[in-house]
PDB file of C-alpha atoms in Angstrom:
ATOM      1  CA  MET Y   1     -27.240  19.632  32.824  1.00 51.00           C
ATOM      2  CA  SER Y   2     -24.173  20.519  30.787  1.00 55.00           C
ATOM      3  CA  ILE Y   3     -21.137  18.452  29.901  1.00 51.00           C
ATOM      4  CA  VAL Y   4     -17.924  20.445  29.787  1.00 58.00           C
ATOM      5  CA  SER Y   5     -15.814  17.726  28.140  1.00 54.00           C
ATOM      6  CA  PRO Y   6     -17.724  14.682  26.841  1.00 56.00           C
ATOM      7  CA  LEU Y   7     -14.615  12.846  25.631  1.00 62.00           C
ATOM      8  CA  PRO Y   8     -13.737  11.120  28.954  1.00 66.00           C
ATOM      9  CA  VAL Y   9     -17.387  10.119  29.359  1.00 66.00           C
ATOM     10  CA  LEU Y  10     -17.550   8.669  25.848  1.00 62.00           C
ATOM     11  CA  ASP Y  11     -14.222   6.888  26.312  1.00 65.00           C
ATOM     12  CA  ALA Y  12     -15.398   5.378  29.594  1.00 66.00           C
ATOM     13  CA  ALA Y  13     -18.722   4.320  28.091  1.00 60.00           C
ATOM     14  CA  THR Y  14     -17.016   2.766  25.072  1.00 57.00           C
ATOM     15  CA  THR Y  15     -14.613   0.839  27.310  1.00 62.00           C
ATOM     16  CA  GLN Y  16     -17.378  -0.302  29.652  1.00 63.00           C
ATOM     17  CA  THR Y  17     -19.838  -1.444  26.985  1.00 60.00           C
ATOM     18  CA  ARG Y  18     -17.240  -2.439  24.365  1.00 64.00           C
ATOM     19  CA  LEU Y  19     -19.334  -0.860  21.636  1.00 62.00           C
ATOM     20  CA  PRO Y  20     -17.994   0.825  18.516  1.00 75.00           C
ATOM     21  CA  MET Y  21     -18.211   4.625  18.699  1.00 75.00           C
ATOM     22  CA  ALA Y  22     -20.838   4.695  15.936  1.00 81.00           C
ATOM     23  CA  GLU Y  23     -23.048   2.245  17.843  1.00 82.00           C
ATOM     24  CA  LEU Y  24     -22.518   4.195  21.064  1.00 80.00           C
ATOM     25  CA  CYS Y  25     -23.561   7.429  19.372  1.00 84.00           C
ATOM     26  CA  ARG Y  26     -26.631   5.684  17.945  1.00 87.00           C
ATOM     27  CA  GLU Y  27     -27.625   4.411  21.386  1.00 86.00           C
ATOM     28  CA  VAL Y  28     -27.096   7.859  22.897  1.00 87.00           C
ATOM     29  CA  ALA Y  29     -29.218   9.439  20.167  1.00 89.00           C
ATOM     30  CA  LEU Y  30     -31.990   6.880  20.686  1.00 87.00           C
ATOM     31  CA  ALA Y  31     -31.892   7.345  24.453  1.00 86.00           C
ATOM     32  CA  ALA Y  32     -32.039  11.128  24.056  1.00 86.00           C
ATOM     33  CA  ALA Y  33     -34.977  10.840  21.650  1.00 87.00           C
ATOM     34  CA  GLU Y  34     -36.836   8.508  24.019  1.00 84.00           C
ATOM     35  CA  LEU Y  35     -36.117  10.771  26.978  1.00 82.00           C
ATOM     36  CA  ALA Y  36     -37.419  13.775  25.066  1.00 83.00           C
ATOM     37  CA  ALA Y  37     -40.538  11.823  24.094  1.00 84.00           C
ATOM     38  CA  GLY Y  38     -40.968  10.513  27.636  1.00 79.00           C
ATOM     39  CA  HIS Y  39     -40.898   6.871  26.556  1.00 64.00           C
ATOM     40  CA  ILE Y  40     -38.011   5.572  28.660  1.00 57.00           C
ATOM     41  CA  HIS Y  41     -38.842   2.001  29.697  1.00 58.00           C
ATOM     42  CA  SER Y  42     -35.583   1.043  31.405  1.00 56.00           C
ATOM     43  CA  PRO Y  43     -32.201   2.751  31.945  1.00 59.00           C
ATOM     44  CA  GLU Y  44     -30.372  -0.233  30.464  1.00 61.00           C
ATOM     45  CA  ARG Y  45     -31.123  -1.455  26.941  1.00 57.00           C
ATOM     46  CA  GLN Y  46     -30.512  -5.022  25.838  1.00 53.00           C
ATOM     47  CA  ALA Y  47     -29.628  -5.279  22.148  1.00 52.00           C
TER      48      ALA Y  47
END
């Protein structure tokens, strides 16, 4: 699973969720950490 150019994906995600880039990156990092730990509870997180 490799992303050639993450910029369009990040732009689309930022537009869709209306989150600041810093918050988006934090959510992505948390999701990646949870995925790695195998503790994903739901694909969508409610802040």
